[in-house]
XYZ file of C-alpha atoms in Angstrom:
548
model
C -2.621 41.334 -2.166
C -3.393 38.185 -0.639
C -3.805 35.174 -3.099
C -6.501 32.912 -2.535
C -6.522 28.978 -2.486
C -9.842 27.676 -3.068
C -11.143 24.669 -1.323
C -13.368 22.396 -2.712
C -15.997 20.624 0.380
C -12.481 21.201 2.414
C -10.123 19.639 -0.623
C -7.449 22.176 -0.280
C -7.149 22.906 -4.160
C -5.069 25.302 -5.835
C -6.427 28.623 -7.045
C -3.590 30.677 -6.846
C -3.612 33.316 -9.991
C 0.643 33.376 -10.253
C 1.825 29.574 -9.073
C 1.382 26.116 -10.478
C -2.446 24.764 -9.937
C -1.927 22.094 -7.552
C -4.761 19.332 -6.522
C -5.961 19.213 -3.381
C -9.159 18.341 -3.023
C 4.985 -12.820 3.105
C 7.315 -10.567 4.444
C 6.716 -6.579 3.778
C 9.941 -5.115 1.839
C 8.859 -1.362 1.411
C 5.499 0.993 0.387
C 5.141 3.457 -2.297
C 3.794 6.298 -0.098
C 2.217 9.780 -1.183
C 5.441 11.513 -1.242
C 6.125 10.052 -4.396
C 3.220 12.541 -6.188
C 5.043 15.949 -5.863
C 1.374 17.889 -6.490
C -0.683 14.970 -4.626
C -2.900 16.174 -2.141
C -4.635 13.983 0.505
C -7.800 14.678 2.362
C -9.607 12.124 5.287
C -13.228 11.397 4.492
C -15.250 10.404 7.305
C -18.809 9.089 6.397
C -22.018 7.525 8.440
C -25.440 8.202 7.088
C -25.512 11.724 6.075
C -22.888 12.843 8.428
C -19.232 13.573 6.993
C -16.052 14.496 8.911
C -14.180 15.785 6.418
C -9.900 16.715 6.893
C -7.920 18.411 4.099
C -3.991 18.321 4.878
C -3.058 21.645 3.226
C -0.159 21.696 0.753
C 0.766 25.493 0.824
C 4.277 26.430 0.732
C 4.027 30.437 -0.345
C 3.961 33.103 2.254
C 2.017 33.132 4.944
C 0.604 36.702 4.216
C -0.618 35.610 0.622
C -2.595 31.881 1.909
C -5.865 31.619 1.656
C -8.817 29.464 1.353
C -12.245 28.982 0.359
C -14.156 25.990 0.990
C -18.204 25.149 -0.469
C -20.065 23.982 2.262
C -23.245 22.380 2.573
C -24.129 24.655 5.566
C -22.805 27.437 7.188
C -19.840 26.467 10.003
C -20.120 27.480 13.171
C -17.932 27.735 15.718
C -17.012 24.268 16.932
C -17.511 22.347 13.861
C -14.377 23.424 12.448
C -11.220 22.181 14.397
C -7.504 22.442 13.880
C -6.562 18.321 12.561
C -3.562 16.263 13.409
C -0.607 15.632 10.440
C 0.325 12.702 12.455
C -3.527 11.209 11.047
C -2.772 11.492 6.826
C 0.934 10.203 7.541
C -0.818 7.276 9.783
C -3.333 6.557 7.252
C -0.775 7.189 4.076
C 1.743 4.642 5.484
C -0.848 1.730 6.593
C -2.831 1.477 3.098
C -0.074 2.354 1.002
C 1.042 0.318 -2.307
C 3.496 -2.271 -0.714
C 5.936 -4.694 -1.249
C 5.918 -8.283 -0.264
C 9.030 -10.625 -0.462
C 9.476 -14.174 -0.321
C 12.718 -16.726 -1.125
C 13.456 -19.670 -3.018
C 14.688 -22.632 -0.633
C 18.001 -23.770 -2.150
C 18.028 -26.488 -5.000
C 20.827 -28.289 -3.902
C 19.206 -30.335 -0.590
C 20.220 -33.972 -0.259
C 16.786 -35.154 -0.260
C 17.922 -38.363 1.577
C 15.097 -40.602 3.611
C 16.844 -44.196 2.929
C 16.195 -46.066 6.680
C 14.322 -43.246 8.274
C 10.709 -44.831 6.434
C 9.433 -48.719 6.595
C 9.471 -47.921 2.530
C 11.947 -44.867 1.017
C 9.888 -43.026 -0.749
C 11.528 -40.114 -2.639
C 9.276 -37.298 -4.107
C 10.076 -34.033 -4.618
C 7.593 -31.370 -3.689
C 7.528 -27.644 -5.677
C 6.312 -25.463 -3.307
C 4.151 -22.864 -4.954
C 4.563 -19.043 -3.489
C 2.169 -16.379 -4.942
C 4.738 -14.114 -5.357
C -0.147 -8.755 -2.580
C -7.525 38.649 6.938
C -11.739 38.486 7.810
C -13.160 41.582 6.044
C -15.399 43.487 7.996
C -19.487 43.739 7.491
C -19.942 46.634 4.888
C -23.130 48.205 3.616
C -21.952 46.817 0.046
C -21.931 43.171 1.143
C -25.858 43.451 0.715
C -25.390 45.025 -2.983
C -23.143 42.313 -3.327
C -25.585 39.486 -2.215
C -23.202 38.773 0.292
C -23.849 37.916 3.777
C -21.554 37.229 6.635
C -22.741 34.871 8.976
C -20.352 34.373 11.501
C -16.607 34.734 12.271
C -13.674 33.650 14.501
C -10.423 32.463 15.039
C -8.925 28.753 15.407
C -5.658 29.060 16.038
C -3.849 30.193 13.070
C -6.660 31.082 11.174
C -9.163 33.947 10.847
C -12.183 32.220 9.439
C -15.779 34.001 7.915
C -18.387 32.285 6.987
C -20.542 33.357 3.984
C -23.400 32.902 2.194
C -23.965 34.556 -1.728
C -26.718 35.138 -3.854
C -24.428 36.127 -7.140
C -21.399 34.635 -8.038
C -20.102 37.845 -9.333
C -21.445 39.615 -6.271
C -18.905 36.887 -4.370
C -16.499 37.390 -6.761
C -15.925 41.206 -6.165
C -16.472 40.837 -2.394
C -13.687 38.592 -2.377
C -11.504 40.821 -4.594
C -12.298 44.199 -2.868
C -11.228 42.235 0.512
C -8.037 41.837 -0.520
C -7.616 38.269 -2.187
C -6.265 38.139 -5.822
C -8.490 35.289 -7.434
C -8.387 33.612 -11.125
C -10.041 34.690 -13.909
C -13.254 32.591 -14.357
C -14.157 32.719 -10.751
C -17.414 33.785 -10.981
C -18.200 30.826 -13.263
C -16.871 28.231 -10.956
C -18.755 29.667 -7.929
C -22.375 29.826 -9.920
C -23.093 26.460 -9.521
C -22.283 26.167 -6.002
C -24.392 29.869 -5.339
C -27.166 27.903 -7.185
C -27.259 24.451 -5.154
C -27.338 26.607 -1.944
C -24.355 26.337 -0.641
C -22.244 28.294 1.957
C -18.635 29.292 1.788
C -16.433 28.972 4.458
C -13.120 31.207 4.042
C -10.138 31.790 6.346
C -6.260 33.053 6.455
C -3.860 33.084 8.324
C -3.460 35.663 11.275
C -0.044 35.901 11.756
C 0.662 36.442 15.504
C -2.145 33.902 16.380
C 0.305 31.678 13.993
C 3.725 32.680 15.633
C 2.411 31.606 18.862
C 1.176 27.794 17.894
C 5.550 27.052 17.455
C 4.496 25.519 14.006
C 6.413 26.519 10.658
C 3.725 24.881 8.729
C -0.021 25.594 8.421
C -1.827 22.613 10.124
C -4.690 20.679 8.797
C -8.510 21.502 9.295
C -11.641 19.052 10.150
C -15.260 19.881 9.362
C -18.460 17.971 10.183
C -21.460 18.796 8.870
C -24.491 16.741 7.973
C -25.496 16.581 4.068
C -27.269 13.905 1.971
C -24.581 14.501 -1.078
C -21.572 12.463 -0.519
C -19.288 14.190 -2.584
C -15.593 16.824 -2.877
C -16.467 19.659 -5.231
C -13.975 19.713 -7.912
C -14.288 22.105 -10.415
C -12.656 25.769 -8.418
C -9.286 23.936 -7.984
C -9.206 23.950 -11.646
C -9.744 27.334 -12.240
C -6.098 28.566 -13.271
C -5.092 25.208 -14.320
C -4.514 24.412 -18.285
C -7.244 22.134 -19.274
C -4.665 19.508 -19.557
C -2.858 20.127 -16.263
C -3.117 16.794 -14.405
C -3.281 17.252 -10.758
C -3.348 14.149 -8.393
C -5.871 13.671 -5.312
C -5.432 10.771 -2.368
C -8.527 10.032 -0.831
C -9.302 8.349 2.809
C -12.445 7.346 2.768
C -13.196 5.737 6.230
C -16.975 4.031 6.524
C -18.905 1.418 8.822
C -19.766 -0.770 5.952
C -18.136 -1.333 2.955
C -16.188 0.014 -0.100
C -16.611 3.140 -1.064
C -16.207 4.320 -4.958
C -17.195 7.002 -7.327
C -20.933 6.795 -8.524
C -20.162 9.154 -11.609
C -16.989 8.215 -12.735
C -15.290 4.842 -13.314
C -13.784 3.115 -10.472
C -10.974 0.309 -10.921
C -8.535 -1.086 -9.623
C -4.954 -0.870 -10.441
C -3.417 -4.441 -11.566
C -2.200 -5.639 -8.491
C -0.681 -9.087 -6.723
C 2.010 -8.987 -9.754
C 5.377 -10.697 -9.520
C 8.464 -8.452 -10.261
C 11.894 -9.662 -10.654
C 13.842 -9.105 -7.344
C 16.329 -6.906 -8.047
C 13.116 -4.109 -8.150
C 13.356 -4.147 -4.730
C 15.558 -1.353 -3.926
C 13.871 0.705 -6.883
C 10.256 -0.259 -5.717
C 9.321 3.523 -5.424
C 10.416 4.273 -8.819
C 8.051 1.382 -10.199
C 5.036 1.951 -8.576
C 5.389 5.481 -9.792
C 5.829 4.320 -12.979
C 2.792 2.247 -12.747
C 0.580 4.586 -11.770
C 1.959 7.771 -14.699
C 1.214 4.426 -17.040
C -2.130 2.983 -15.632
C -3.524 6.812 -15.243
C -2.471 7.605 -18.908
C -3.882 4.723 -20.582
C -7.157 6.040 -18.962
C -6.360 9.176 -20.412
C -7.432 10.415 -16.675
C -10.599 9.532 -16.804
C -10.889 7.073 -13.839
C -10.709 6.808 -10.120
C -8.251 4.224 -8.701
C -8.537 1.595 -5.566
C -5.070 1.584 -4.003
C -6.589 -0.096 -1.052
C -9.335 -1.260 0.628
C -9.252 -3.336 3.645
C -10.303 -4.100 7.418
C -8.866 -1.894 10.158
C -8.620 -4.140 12.512
C -5.934 -6.055 10.721
C -3.376 -6.028 7.153
C -1.287 -8.197 5.481
C 1.357 -7.678 5.487
C 1.166 -4.554 7.050
C 3.163 -1.808 6.038
C 2.110 0.173 9.325
C 0.038 -1.076 12.488
C -3.407 -0.250 11.819
C -4.724 2.803 13.386
C -6.175 2.335 17.204
C -9.289 3.715 18.782
C -8.183 6.669 19.618
C -6.399 7.613 16.530
C -9.331 6.699 14.324
C -11.369 9.194 16.999
C -8.608 11.867 15.681
C -9.629 10.996 12.181
C -13.292 11.892 13.025
C -14.497 8.441 12.886
C -17.016 8.884 15.053
C -19.133 5.723 15.701
C -15.812 4.566 17.858
C -15.696 3.589 21.309
C -19.095 5.024 22.124
C -22.935 6.706 21.439
C -22.130 7.833 17.539
C -24.874 10.491 18.187
C -23.082 12.004 21.362
C -19.623 11.597 19.546
C -20.672 13.497 16.361
C -22.739 16.310 18.612
C -19.695 16.889 20.119
C -17.530 17.606 17.110
C -19.719 20.122 16.003
C -19.686 21.795 19.681
C -17.701 24.860 20.335
C -14.095 24.224 21.823
C -14.125 23.737 25.413
C -17.162 21.718 25.527
C -16.494 18.050 27.175
C -15.842 15.094 24.790
C -17.194 11.956 25.634
C -14.418 9.036 26.919
C -14.117 6.215 24.408
C -14.184 3.095 25.668
C -10.964 1.660 24.157
C -10.689 -2.402 23.607
C -7.901 -4.007 26.204
C -4.331 -2.400 25.224
C -5.671 0.377 22.897
C -6.488 -1.725 20.187
C -8.277 -4.702 18.736
C -10.590 -5.028 15.838
C -12.876 -1.609 14.660
C -15.787 -1.445 12.925
C -14.265 0.606 10.406
C -12.954 -0.312 6.566
C -10.915 2.070 4.658
C -10.981 2.903 1.093
C -8.073 4.432 -0.394
C -8.896 6.068 -3.382
C -6.068 7.828 -6.052
C -6.780 10.069 -9.085
C -5.238 12.027 -11.655
C -7.732 14.308 -13.088
C -7.510 17.520 -15.714
C -9.960 19.975 -16.270
C -11.042 18.090 -19.122
C -11.311 15.101 -18.072
C -13.076 15.303 -14.468
C -15.830 18.461 -15.957
C -18.148 17.113 -13.157
C -17.775 17.594 -9.481
C -16.753 14.020 -7.505
C -19.330 12.103 -6.001
C -19.373 8.845 -4.108
C -21.204 5.731 -2.849
C -21.267 3.364 -0.376
C -20.956 -0.373 -1.602
C -21.666 -3.599 0.221
C -18.461 -4.965 -1.090
C -15.894 -5.933 2.307
C -13.267 -8.083 0.199
C -10.313 -7.162 1.470
C -8.249 -5.622 -1.566
C -4.508 -3.804 -1.464
C -2.158 -2.637 -4.245
C 0.699 -5.372 -3.508
C 3.298 -6.390 -5.634
C 5.719 -9.314 -4.490
C 9.147 -10.500 -4.910
C 10.416 -14.172 -5.137
C 14.682 -13.790 -3.813
C 16.387 -16.463 -5.975
C 18.721 -18.528 -3.697
C 22.373 -17.006 -4.313
C 24.422 -20.125 -5.783
C 24.951 -21.664 -8.773
C 25.396 -25.295 -10.243
C 28.992 -25.604 -9.703
C 28.500 -24.429 -5.957
C 25.797 -27.523 -5.685
C 28.649 -29.816 -7.067
C 31.479 -28.957 -4.574
C 28.628 -29.186 -1.787
C 27.278 -32.539 -3.331
C 30.843 -33.419 -3.378
C 32.300 -32.744 -0.279
C 28.970 -35.321 1.093
C 30.789 -38.729 2.413
C 27.569 -41.442 1.353
C 29.554 -43.928 3.119
C 30.245 -41.918 6.228
C 26.164 -40.810 6.152
C 24.837 -44.019 5.627
C 27.063 -46.000 8.513
C 25.606 -43.564 11.072
C 22.364 -43.868 9.340
C 22.251 -47.654 9.929
C 23.114 -47.643 13.678
C 19.716 -45.976 13.917
C 17.952 -48.674 12.305
C 16.640 -51.414 15.268
C 19.728 -54.176 15.143
C 18.495 -57.997 14.175
C 17.903 -60.703 17.277
C 20.537 -62.899 17.837
C 19.870 -66.093 15.211
C 17.804 -63.837 12.953
C 17.847 -60.738 10.382
C 14.882 -59.491 11.642
C 15.037 -55.618 12.272
C 12.737 -55.139 14.982
C 8.820 -54.297 13.710
C 10.269 -53.004 10.220
C 9.212 -55.165 7.366
C 11.514 -53.411 4.639
C 14.603 -54.184 6.721
C 13.664 -57.770 7.566
C 16.585 -60.878 6.423
C 18.725 -57.677 5.151
C 22.450 -58.315 6.042
C 24.346 -55.139 7.343
C 26.332 -55.016 3.872
C 22.847 -55.184 2.071
C 21.572 -52.156 4.227
C 24.821 -50.528 4.063
C 24.875 -51.183 0.227
C 21.546 -49.955 -0.229
C 21.587 -46.793 1.757
C 24.886 -45.863 -0.432
C 23.114 -45.984 -3.598
C 20.224 -44.135 -2.079
C 22.521 -41.331 -0.881
C 24.106 -41.293 -4.418
C 20.685 -41.520 -6.456
C 19.820 -38.252 -3.901
C 23.201 -36.320 -4.646
C 22.481 -37.396 -8.280
C 18.605 -35.691 -8.160
C 20.113 -32.862 -5.914
C 22.580 -31.686 -9.179
C 19.813 -31.926 -11.362
C 17.268 -29.849 -8.962
C 19.986 -27.239 -9.006
C 21.195 -27.767 -12.622
C 17.313 -26.663 -13.982
C 16.993 -24.200 -11.350
C 19.713 -22.215 -12.072
C 19.928 -22.720 -16.323
C 16.064 -23.347 -17.112
C 13.274 -22.384 -14.236
C 14.821 -19.691 -12.778
C 16.206 -17.592 -16.494
C 12.159 -18.586 -17.403
C 10.528 -17.272 -14.379
C 12.992 -13.970 -14.264
C 12.037 -13.480 -18.444
C 8.561 -13.634 -17.200
C 8.811 -10.743 -14.197
C 10.871 -8.554 -16.430
C 7.874 -8.762 -19.305
C 5.495 -8.006 -16.785
C 7.535 -5.097 -15.183
C 7.155 -3.740 -18.892
C 4.162 -3.891 -19.175
C 3.287 -2.399 -15.953
C 5.467 0.275 -16.156
C 5.489 1.355 -20.127
C 9.567 0.718 -19.345
C 11.770 -0.610 -22.675
C 13.119 -4.054 -22.171
C 16.651 -2.603 -22.342
C 16.220 0.095 -19.603
C 15.361 -2.730 -17.345
C 18.138 -5.086 -18.411
C 20.415 -2.372 -17.336
C 19.348 -1.854 -13.736
C 21.642 -3.191 -10.919
C 21.769 -7.005 -10.679
C 19.309 -7.723 -13.887
C 21.105 -10.426 -15.597
C 22.626 -11.810 -12.768
C 20.588 -15.224 -13.251
C 21.087 -15.448 -16.751
C 20.720 -18.415 -18.498
C 23.822 -18.280 -19.807
C 25.760 -17.025 -16.979
C 24.831 -20.637 -14.975
C 25.802 -23.236 -17.877
C 28.446 -24.506 -15.378
C 29.110 -28.207 -15.434
C 28.036 -30.378 -12.498
C 30.309 -32.649 -11.746
C 30.170 -36.394 -11.539
C 29.181 -38.363 -8.194
C 31.442 -40.259 -6.589
C 31.785 -44.216 -7.783
C 30.224 -46.387 -5.553
C 32.687 -48.905 -3.155
C 32.616 -52.690 -3.872
C 30.222 -54.449 -1.566
C 33.961 -56.154 0.287
C 34.962 -52.625 1.138
C 31.279 -51.540 2.073
C 30.951 -54.513 4.044
C 34.319 -54.611 5.938
C 33.544 -50.541 6.579
C 30.450 -51.557 8.319
C 31.959 -53.985 10.828
C 34.811 -51.017 11.576
C 32.372 -48.877 12.317
C 30.772 -51.203 14.676
């Protein structure tokens, strides 16, 4: 007996009678891709006007002899309207739009900000840089009695395909059973709304002989091109053999010409993003994002559609992967790229072998594209999503992404700063600095055109320079002490609380993560070495002339 997997509007949703149901319908530092969610299914949905190109990635992992799928479609899909898609399209879109981690680095707080002699009037102002931590059934006489009509049948790659129309849900269920498909209980009730809407049914199964010729071990994605006033993905069939509270994941890559896509019959919300995380989250970023999504979906009781990404396809910041090229977008079904949209769309619906208009690629094969990508992620159950998923395209074009930021601390300590400052010889440094100042003309102390140094003797200049250098050393020591003992521990505490709030992790769990306590305040209470005592005026004077 063949097992049927129902696919709603190209979304491969499990209707397996004996297996668990699965859904289908700065500096870049890491990403959390769709592989995090074991039962997440992926769909590419291209929409412009009433034209839709839908690609689905088949996640079936069972015996090929037991595979089949049913797709409710608005019209009968003729040969040419269904094509074999490339799995690479899904991988590229996933990589480009996946939640990402941006990384920045703190500067060394132990810096000798020593500007004496470099400006007419020395000014020592500490500037704190602020960084935002972004098998085809044969026609029989009984078909008519069951209200089922086989509109068209053909073989495409490894798939045997038949397109059906039906007038009775019971008759369609009977037809499927009589033709060797084991379908779950309740199929008739689930099929009825689509029959009442006048929808057709695309049915496909694996042709084992043709599949062997392909050389692929996994089934390849399918792509559908059709016209419909409805911008939707039916979900109900895929819930037939799932427990009412069994959660399923669906990721939709919506490619449009104008603006962001959102659900029109369910609330669409943005995930918490652009938050600063502790630096030690970096190696556990995928675990973090999975926990974040689990936590947020649970808070919403699996009743919302989450936006994970919306961006103009011409660029990215930070880039988890390069934007798709014009050719890659065309492979994804974006028919308006690189030529006449009408001709491109008709070519997608033409039988195999029909010449396809050539794409006029920008120089170098890349460049800005008139395409925006919305990545939607929903976790739903039969109870939380009782209706099919309806979409609308908004006028919103403001780029947004699930981006998270880590600020790497400068890896040092107050004692290391103390040692560094102790090795800084202000006397020698000032001797060199004074040589860079224009010397007095014979018979005067007029140091060129610099009024600040006018009427100053070399000894006085050396004394002022050493004093300024000593003050700078003390400032560097104080800055390091404040950074490691106060500001950094306080910042990390805030970031740890953010991590707990986003994921639901306990404080104890977070504190047990590697390096979680590396920069705790109590671990940085190290003595600050006193600055070297200043030399007497005659020592400074004689040492200056020895240098000259």
